[in-house]
PDB file of C-alpha atoms in Angstrom:
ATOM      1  CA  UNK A   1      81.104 146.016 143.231  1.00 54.00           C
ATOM      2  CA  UNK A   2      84.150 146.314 145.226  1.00 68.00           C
ATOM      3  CA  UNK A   3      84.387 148.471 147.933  1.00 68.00           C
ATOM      4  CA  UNK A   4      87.948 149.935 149.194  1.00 62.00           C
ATOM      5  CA  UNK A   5      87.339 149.579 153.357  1.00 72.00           C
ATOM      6  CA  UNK A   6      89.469 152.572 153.864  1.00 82.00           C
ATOM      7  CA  UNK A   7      86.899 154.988 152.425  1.00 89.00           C
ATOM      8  CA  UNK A   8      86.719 157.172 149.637  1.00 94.00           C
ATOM      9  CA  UNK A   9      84.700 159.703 147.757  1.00 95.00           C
ATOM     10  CA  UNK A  10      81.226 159.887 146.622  1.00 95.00           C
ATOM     11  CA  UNK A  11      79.240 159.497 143.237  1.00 94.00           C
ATOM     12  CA  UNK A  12      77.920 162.395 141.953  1.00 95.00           C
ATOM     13  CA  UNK A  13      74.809 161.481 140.834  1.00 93.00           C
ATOM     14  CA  UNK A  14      71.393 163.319 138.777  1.00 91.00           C
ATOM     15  CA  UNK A  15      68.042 163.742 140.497  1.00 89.00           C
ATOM     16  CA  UNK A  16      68.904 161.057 143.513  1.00 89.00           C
ATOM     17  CA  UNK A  17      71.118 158.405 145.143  1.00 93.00           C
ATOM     18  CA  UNK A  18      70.133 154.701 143.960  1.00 91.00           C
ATOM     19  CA  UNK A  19      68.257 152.395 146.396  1.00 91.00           C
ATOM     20  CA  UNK A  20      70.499 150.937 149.041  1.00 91.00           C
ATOM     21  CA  UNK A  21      73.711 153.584 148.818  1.00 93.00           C
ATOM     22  CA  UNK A  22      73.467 155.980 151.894  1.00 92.00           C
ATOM     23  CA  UNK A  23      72.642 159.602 150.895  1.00 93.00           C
ATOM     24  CA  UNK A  24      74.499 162.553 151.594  1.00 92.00           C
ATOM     25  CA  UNK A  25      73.208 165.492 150.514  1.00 90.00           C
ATOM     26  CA  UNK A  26      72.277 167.606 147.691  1.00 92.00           C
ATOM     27  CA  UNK A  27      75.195 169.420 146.325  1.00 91.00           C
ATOM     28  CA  UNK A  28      73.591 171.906 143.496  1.00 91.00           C
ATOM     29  CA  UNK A  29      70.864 172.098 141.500  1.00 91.00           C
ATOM     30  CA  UNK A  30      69.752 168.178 141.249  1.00 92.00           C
ATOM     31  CA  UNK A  31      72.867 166.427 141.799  1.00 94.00           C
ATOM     32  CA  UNK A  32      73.474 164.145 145.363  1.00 94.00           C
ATOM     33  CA  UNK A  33      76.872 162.586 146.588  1.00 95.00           C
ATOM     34  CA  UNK A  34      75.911 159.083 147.286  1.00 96.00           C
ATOM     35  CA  UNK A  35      78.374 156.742 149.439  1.00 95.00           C
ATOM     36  CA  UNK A  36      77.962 152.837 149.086  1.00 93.00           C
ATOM     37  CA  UNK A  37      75.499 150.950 151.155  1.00 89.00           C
ATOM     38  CA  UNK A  38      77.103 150.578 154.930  1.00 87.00           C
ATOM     39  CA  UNK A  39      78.961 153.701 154.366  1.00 92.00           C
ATOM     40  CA  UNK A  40      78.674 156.987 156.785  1.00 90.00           C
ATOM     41  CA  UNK A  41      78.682 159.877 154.650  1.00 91.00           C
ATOM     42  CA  UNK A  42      81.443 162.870 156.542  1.00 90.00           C
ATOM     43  CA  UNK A  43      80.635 166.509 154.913  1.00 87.00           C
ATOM     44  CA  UNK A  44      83.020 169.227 155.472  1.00 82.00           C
ATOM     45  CA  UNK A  45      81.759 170.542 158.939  1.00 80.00           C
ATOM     46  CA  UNK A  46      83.081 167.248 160.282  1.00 76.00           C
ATOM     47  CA  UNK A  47      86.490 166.462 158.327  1.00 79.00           C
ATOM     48  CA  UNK A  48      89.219 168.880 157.489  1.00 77.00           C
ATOM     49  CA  UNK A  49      87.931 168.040 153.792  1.00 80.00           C
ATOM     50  CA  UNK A  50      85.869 170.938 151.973  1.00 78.00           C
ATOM     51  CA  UNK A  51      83.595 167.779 150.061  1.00 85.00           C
ATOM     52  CA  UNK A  52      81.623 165.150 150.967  1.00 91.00           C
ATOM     53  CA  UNK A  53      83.811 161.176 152.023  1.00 93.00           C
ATOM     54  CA  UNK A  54      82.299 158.072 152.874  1.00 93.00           C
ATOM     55  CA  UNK A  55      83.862 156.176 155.433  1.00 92.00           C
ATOM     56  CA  UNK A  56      82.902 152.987 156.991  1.00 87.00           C
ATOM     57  CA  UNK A  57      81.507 151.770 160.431  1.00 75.00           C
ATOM     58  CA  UNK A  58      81.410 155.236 161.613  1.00 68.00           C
ATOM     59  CA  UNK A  59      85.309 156.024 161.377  1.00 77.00           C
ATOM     60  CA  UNK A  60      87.062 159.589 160.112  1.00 82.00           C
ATOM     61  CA  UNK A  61      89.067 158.080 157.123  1.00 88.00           C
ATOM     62  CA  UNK A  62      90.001 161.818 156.374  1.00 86.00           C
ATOM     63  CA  UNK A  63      93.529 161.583 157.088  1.00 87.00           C
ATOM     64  CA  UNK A  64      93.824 158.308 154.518  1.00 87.00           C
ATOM     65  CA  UNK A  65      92.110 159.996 152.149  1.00 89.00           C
ATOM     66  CA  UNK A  66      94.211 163.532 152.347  1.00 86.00           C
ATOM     67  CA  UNK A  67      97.138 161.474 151.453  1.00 89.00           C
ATOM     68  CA  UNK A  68      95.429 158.669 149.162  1.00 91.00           C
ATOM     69  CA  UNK A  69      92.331 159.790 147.024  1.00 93.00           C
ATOM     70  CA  UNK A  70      90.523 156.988 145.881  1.00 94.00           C
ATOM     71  CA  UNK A  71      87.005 156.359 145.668  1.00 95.00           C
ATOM     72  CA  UNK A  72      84.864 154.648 147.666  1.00 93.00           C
ATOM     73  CA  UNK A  73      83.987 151.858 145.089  1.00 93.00           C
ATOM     74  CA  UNK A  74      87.322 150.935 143.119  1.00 91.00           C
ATOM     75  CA  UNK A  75      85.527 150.254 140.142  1.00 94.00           C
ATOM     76  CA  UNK A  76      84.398 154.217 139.689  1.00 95.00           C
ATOM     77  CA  UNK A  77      86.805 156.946 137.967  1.00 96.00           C
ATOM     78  CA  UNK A  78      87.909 159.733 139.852  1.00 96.00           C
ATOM     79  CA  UNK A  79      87.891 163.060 139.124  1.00 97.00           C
ATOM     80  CA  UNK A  80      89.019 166.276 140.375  1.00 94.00           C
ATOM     81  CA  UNK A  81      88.081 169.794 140.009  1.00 91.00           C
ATOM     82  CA  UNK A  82      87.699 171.988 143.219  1.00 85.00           C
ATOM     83  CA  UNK A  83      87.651 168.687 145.234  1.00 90.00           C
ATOM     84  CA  UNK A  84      87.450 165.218 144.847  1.00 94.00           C
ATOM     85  CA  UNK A  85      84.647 163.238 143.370  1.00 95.00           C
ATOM     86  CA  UNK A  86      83.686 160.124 141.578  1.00 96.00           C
ATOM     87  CA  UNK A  87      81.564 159.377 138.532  1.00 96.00           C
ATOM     88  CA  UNK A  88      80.268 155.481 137.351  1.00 95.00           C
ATOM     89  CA  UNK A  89      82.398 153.773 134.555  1.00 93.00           C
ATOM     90  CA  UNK A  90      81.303 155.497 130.829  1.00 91.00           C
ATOM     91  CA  UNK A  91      79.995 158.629 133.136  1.00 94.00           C
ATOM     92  CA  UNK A  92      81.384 161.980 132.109  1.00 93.00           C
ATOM     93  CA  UNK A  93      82.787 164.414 134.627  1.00 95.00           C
ATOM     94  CA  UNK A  94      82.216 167.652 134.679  1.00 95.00           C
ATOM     95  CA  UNK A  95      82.396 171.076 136.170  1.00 95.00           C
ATOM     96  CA  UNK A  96      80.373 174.040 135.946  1.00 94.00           C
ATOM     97  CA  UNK A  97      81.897 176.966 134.232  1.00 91.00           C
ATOM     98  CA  UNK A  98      82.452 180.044 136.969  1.00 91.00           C
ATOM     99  CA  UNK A  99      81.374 177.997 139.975  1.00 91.00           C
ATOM    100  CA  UNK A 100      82.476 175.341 142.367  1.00 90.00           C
ATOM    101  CA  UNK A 101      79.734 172.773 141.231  1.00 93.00           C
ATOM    102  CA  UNK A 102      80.519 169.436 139.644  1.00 94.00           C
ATOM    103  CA  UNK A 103      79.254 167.004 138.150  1.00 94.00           C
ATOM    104  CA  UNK A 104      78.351 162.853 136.245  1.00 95.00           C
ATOM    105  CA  UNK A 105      76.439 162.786 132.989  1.00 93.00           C
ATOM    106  CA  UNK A 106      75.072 159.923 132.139  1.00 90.00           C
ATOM    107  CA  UNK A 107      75.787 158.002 128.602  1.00 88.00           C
ATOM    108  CA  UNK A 108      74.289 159.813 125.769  1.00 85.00           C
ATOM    109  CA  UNK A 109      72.817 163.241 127.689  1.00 85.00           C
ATOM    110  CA  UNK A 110      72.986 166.683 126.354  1.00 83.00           C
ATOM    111  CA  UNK A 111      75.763 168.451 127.424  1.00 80.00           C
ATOM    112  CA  UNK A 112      75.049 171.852 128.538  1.00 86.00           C
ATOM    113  CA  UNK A 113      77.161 174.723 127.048  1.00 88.00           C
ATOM    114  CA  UNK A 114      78.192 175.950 130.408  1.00 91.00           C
ATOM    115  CA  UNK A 115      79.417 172.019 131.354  1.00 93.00           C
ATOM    116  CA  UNK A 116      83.418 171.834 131.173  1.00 93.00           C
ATOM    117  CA  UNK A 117      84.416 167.973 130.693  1.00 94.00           C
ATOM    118  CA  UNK A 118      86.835 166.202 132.984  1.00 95.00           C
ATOM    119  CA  UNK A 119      89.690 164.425 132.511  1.00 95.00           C
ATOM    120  CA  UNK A 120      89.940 161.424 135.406  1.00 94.00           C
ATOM    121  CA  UNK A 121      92.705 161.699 137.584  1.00 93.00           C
ATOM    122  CA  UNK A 122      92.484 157.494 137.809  1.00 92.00           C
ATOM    123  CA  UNK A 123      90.298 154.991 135.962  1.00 91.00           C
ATOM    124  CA  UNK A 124      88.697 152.044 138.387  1.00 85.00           C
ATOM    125  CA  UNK A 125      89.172 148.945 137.780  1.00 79.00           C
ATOM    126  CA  UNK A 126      87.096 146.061 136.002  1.00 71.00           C
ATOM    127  CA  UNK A 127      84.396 144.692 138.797  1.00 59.00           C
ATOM    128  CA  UNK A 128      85.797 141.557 139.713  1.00 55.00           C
ATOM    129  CA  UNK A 129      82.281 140.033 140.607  1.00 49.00           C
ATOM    130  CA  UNK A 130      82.151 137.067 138.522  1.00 47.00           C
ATOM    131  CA  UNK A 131      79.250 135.906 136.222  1.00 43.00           C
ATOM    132  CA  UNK A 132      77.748 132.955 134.987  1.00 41.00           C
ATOM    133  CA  UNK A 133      79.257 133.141 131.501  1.00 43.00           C
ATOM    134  CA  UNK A 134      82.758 134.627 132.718  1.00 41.00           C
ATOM    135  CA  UNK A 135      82.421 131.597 135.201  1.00 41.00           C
ATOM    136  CA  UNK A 136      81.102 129.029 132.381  1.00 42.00           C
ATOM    137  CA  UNK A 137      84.225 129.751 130.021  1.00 43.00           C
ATOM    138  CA  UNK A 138      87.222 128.206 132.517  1.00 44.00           C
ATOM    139  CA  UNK A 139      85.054 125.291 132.516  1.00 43.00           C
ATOM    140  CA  UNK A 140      84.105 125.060 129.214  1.00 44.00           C
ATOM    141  CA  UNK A 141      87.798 125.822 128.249  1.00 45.00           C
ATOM    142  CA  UNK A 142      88.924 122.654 130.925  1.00 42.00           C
ATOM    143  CA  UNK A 143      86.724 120.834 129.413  1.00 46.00           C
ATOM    144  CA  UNK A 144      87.670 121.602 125.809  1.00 48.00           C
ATOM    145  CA  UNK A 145      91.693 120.689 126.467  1.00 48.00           C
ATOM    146  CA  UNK A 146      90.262 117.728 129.212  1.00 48.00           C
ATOM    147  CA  UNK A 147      88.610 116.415 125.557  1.00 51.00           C
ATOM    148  CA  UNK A 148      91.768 117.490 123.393  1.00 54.00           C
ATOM    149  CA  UNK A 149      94.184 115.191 125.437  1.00 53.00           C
ATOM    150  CA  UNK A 150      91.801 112.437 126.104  1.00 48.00           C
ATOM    151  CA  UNK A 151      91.611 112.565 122.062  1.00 52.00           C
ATOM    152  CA  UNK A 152      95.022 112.681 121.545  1.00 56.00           C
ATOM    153  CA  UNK A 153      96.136 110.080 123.820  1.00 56.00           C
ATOM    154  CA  UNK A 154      93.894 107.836 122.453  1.00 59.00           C
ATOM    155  CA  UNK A 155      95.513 108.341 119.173  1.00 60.00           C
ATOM    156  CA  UNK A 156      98.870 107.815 119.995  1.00 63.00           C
ATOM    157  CA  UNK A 157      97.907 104.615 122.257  1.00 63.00           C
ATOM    158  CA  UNK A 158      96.192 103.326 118.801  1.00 64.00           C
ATOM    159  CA  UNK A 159      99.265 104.677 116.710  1.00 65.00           C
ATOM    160  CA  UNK A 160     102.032 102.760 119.089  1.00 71.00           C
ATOM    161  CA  UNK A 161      99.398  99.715 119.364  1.00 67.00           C
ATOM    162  CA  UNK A 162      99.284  99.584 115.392  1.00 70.00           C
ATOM    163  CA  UNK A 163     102.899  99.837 115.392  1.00 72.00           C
ATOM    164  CA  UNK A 164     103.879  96.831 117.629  1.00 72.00           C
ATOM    165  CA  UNK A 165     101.260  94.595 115.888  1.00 73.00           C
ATOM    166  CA  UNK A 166     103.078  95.356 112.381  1.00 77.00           C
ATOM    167  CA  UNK A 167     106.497  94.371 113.912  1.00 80.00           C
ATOM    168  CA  UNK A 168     104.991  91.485 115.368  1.00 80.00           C
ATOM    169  CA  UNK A 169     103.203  90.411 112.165  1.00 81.00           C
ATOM    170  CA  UNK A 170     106.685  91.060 110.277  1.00 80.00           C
ATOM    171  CA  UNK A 171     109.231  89.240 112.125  1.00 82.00           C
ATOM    172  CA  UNK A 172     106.482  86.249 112.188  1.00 83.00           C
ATOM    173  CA  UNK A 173     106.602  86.383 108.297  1.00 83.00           C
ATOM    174  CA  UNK A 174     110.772  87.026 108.339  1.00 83.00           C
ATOM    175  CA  UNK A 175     110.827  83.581 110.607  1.00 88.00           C
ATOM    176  CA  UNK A 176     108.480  81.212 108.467  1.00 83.00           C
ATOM    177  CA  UNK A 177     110.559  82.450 105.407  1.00 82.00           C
ATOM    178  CA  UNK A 178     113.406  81.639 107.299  1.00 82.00           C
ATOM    179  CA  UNK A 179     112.089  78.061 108.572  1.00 81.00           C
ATOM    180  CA  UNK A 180     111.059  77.223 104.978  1.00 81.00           C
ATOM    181  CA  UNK A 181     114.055  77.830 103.245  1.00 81.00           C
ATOM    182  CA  UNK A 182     116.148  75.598 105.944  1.00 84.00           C
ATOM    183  CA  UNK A 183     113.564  72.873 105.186  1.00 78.00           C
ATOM    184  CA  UNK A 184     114.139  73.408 101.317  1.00 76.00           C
ATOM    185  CA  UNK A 185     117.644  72.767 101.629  1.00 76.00           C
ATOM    186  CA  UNK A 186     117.768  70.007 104.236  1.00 76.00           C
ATOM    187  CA  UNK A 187     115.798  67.975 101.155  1.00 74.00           C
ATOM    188  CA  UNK A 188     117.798  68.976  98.441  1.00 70.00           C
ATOM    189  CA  UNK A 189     121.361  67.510 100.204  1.00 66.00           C
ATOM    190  CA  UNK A 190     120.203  64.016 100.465  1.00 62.00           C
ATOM    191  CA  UNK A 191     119.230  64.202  96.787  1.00 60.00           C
ATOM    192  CA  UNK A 192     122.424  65.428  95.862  1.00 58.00           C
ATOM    193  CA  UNK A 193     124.229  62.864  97.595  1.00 57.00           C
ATOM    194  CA  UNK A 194     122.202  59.681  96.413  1.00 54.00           C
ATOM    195  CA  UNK A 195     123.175  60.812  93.192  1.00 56.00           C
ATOM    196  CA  UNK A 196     126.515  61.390  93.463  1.00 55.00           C
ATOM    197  CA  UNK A 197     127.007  57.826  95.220  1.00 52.00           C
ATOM    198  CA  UNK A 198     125.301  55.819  92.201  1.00 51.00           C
ATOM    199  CA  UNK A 199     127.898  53.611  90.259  1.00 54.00           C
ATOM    200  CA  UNK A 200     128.352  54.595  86.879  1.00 52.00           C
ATOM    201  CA  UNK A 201     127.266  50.950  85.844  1.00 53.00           C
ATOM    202  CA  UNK A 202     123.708  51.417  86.997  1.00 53.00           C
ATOM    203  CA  UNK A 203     123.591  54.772  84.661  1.00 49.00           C
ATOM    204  CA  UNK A 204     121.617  53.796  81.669  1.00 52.00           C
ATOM    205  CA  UNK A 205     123.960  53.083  78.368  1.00 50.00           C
ATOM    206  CA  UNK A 206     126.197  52.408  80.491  1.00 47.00           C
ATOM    207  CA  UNK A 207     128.359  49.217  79.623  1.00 47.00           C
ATOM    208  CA  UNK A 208     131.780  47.786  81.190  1.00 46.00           C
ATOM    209  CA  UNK A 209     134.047  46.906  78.240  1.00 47.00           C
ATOM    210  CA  UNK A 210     136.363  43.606  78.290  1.00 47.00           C
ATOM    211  CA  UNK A 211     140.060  43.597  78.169  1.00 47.00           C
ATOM    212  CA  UNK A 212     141.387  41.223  75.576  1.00 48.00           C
ATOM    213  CA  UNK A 213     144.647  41.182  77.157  1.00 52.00           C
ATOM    214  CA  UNK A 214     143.176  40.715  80.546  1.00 51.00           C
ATOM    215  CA  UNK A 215     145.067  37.203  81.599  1.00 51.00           C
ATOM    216  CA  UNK A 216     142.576  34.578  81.683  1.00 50.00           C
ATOM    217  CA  UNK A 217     142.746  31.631  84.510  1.00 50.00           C
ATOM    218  CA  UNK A 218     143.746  28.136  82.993  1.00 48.00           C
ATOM    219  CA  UNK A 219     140.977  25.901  82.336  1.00 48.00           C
ATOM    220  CA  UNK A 220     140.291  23.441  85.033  1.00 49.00           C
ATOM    221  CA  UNK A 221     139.859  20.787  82.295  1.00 48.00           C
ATOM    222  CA  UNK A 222     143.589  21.313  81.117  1.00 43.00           C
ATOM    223  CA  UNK A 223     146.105  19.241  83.852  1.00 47.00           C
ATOM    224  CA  UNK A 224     149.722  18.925  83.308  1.00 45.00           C
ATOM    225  CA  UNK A 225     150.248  15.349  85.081  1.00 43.00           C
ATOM    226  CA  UNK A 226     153.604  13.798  85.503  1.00 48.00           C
ATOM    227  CA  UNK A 227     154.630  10.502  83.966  1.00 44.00           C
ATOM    228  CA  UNK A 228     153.730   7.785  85.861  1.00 45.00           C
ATOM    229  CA  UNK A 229     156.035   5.131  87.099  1.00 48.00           C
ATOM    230  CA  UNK A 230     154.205   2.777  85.199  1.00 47.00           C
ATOM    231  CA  UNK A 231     155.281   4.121  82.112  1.00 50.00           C
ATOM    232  CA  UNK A 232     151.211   4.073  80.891  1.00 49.00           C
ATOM    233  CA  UNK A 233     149.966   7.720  79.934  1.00 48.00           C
ATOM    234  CA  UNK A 234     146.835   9.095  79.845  1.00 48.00           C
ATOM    235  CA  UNK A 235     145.440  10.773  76.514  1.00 51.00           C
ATOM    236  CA  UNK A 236     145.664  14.034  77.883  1.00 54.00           C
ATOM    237  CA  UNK A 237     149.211  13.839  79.102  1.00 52.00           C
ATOM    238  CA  UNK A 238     151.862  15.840  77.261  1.00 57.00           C
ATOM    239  CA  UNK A 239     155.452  14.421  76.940  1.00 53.00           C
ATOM    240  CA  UNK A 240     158.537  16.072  76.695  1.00 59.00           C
ATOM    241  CA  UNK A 241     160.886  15.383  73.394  1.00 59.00           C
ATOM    242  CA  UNK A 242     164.110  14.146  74.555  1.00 62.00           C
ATOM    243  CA  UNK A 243     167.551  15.821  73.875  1.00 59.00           C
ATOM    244  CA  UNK A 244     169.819  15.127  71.527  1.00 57.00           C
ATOM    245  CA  UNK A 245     172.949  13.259  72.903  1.00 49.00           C
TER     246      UNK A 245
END
């Protein structure tokens, strides 16, 4: 319940006033005006107002209340028919057909013929007391998106973790590739070059061939000696054949 601490009008309420709202009086027939607990209820011998007002800690809130009508609990409707009053949220006003009397029905009651409904002048607002399951859901709720992130960062910390070990794992593999084909061709060259190096007279079928007209060195055995002064020869010594004279 919310209470506006300027003052306002009273409930119009069946049979009596509920416990703890101060009483003001009878109006007609079985109907009370009741002002919230802690509220003075003002009648018309004491206010320039021809109704009933409830005003707190003994104070005239008429001259607030000629210029602002509200009710004394902002959560009622007001209504307004030869004065001022208030009626409980899903109460119907009403007046009385050829008199001054007003009145709240409550949910569901007969309407009598003579009854003339009420349009409010203003609606009250929502209580704004909170309860435990209006107070439950913002927590719930926090809770609920507190879960939703923790969840979803852990997701993208595995998704970016996932990610770096597959690069990792791929440039590994790119680099052995890389260090076994260098080692591949490092042993192929010497190969290559052993084999271009090898004489073609080790290569098998391979045979040199002998020049016939290759000059040949003059036996050892064969001498050419002069003629000695002796006149002897040797067997082996050629002579020249003199010339003709």
């Amino acid at each position: 319940m919310s209470l506006d601490q300027s003052g306002g009008y009273p409930l119009r309420r069946n049979n009596s006033c509920s416990a703890g709202e101060s009483v003001c009086g009878r109006t007609w027939g079985t109907f009370h005006a009741c002002c919230p607990g802690n509220f003075q209820c003002l009648d018309s011998n004491s206010t320039k107002i021809k109704n009933f007002i409830c005003c707190p800690d003994q104070l005239n809130c008429t001259d607030v209340l000629a210029e602002h009508p509200t009710c004394a609990n902002t959560s009622w409707d007001l209504y307004n028919s030869t004065g001022y009053f208030c009626c409980e949220p899903k109460h119907a006003g009403f007046s009385v057909e050829g008199t001054f009397s007003v009145g709240c029905l409550d949910p569901g009651a007969a309407r009598n013929l003579s009854y003339n409904a009420l349009i409010p002048s203003s609606t009250g607002a929502p209580s704004t007391t909170p309860t435990s399951t209006s107070a439950s859901t913002p927590t719930s709720s926090l809770d609920a998106e507190s879960s939703t992130s923790v969840h979803s960062s852990r997701n993208n910390t595995g998704a970016i973790a996932g990610g770096v070990v597959g690069g990792v794992a791929g440039a590994a593999a790119l680099i052995a590739a890389l260090y076994f084909l260098i080692r591949y061709r490092k042993r192929q060259q010497p190969q290559q070059q052993s084999q271009s190096l090898t004489p073609p007279s080790s290569l098998p079928g391979y045979a040199l061939e002998k020049d016939a007209s290759q000059p040949k060195e003059i036996d050892d055995r064969l001498m050419v000696a002069e003629l000695s002064e002796s006149g002897g020869h040797s067997g082996n010594v050629r002579y020249e054949l003199p010339t003709a004279s």
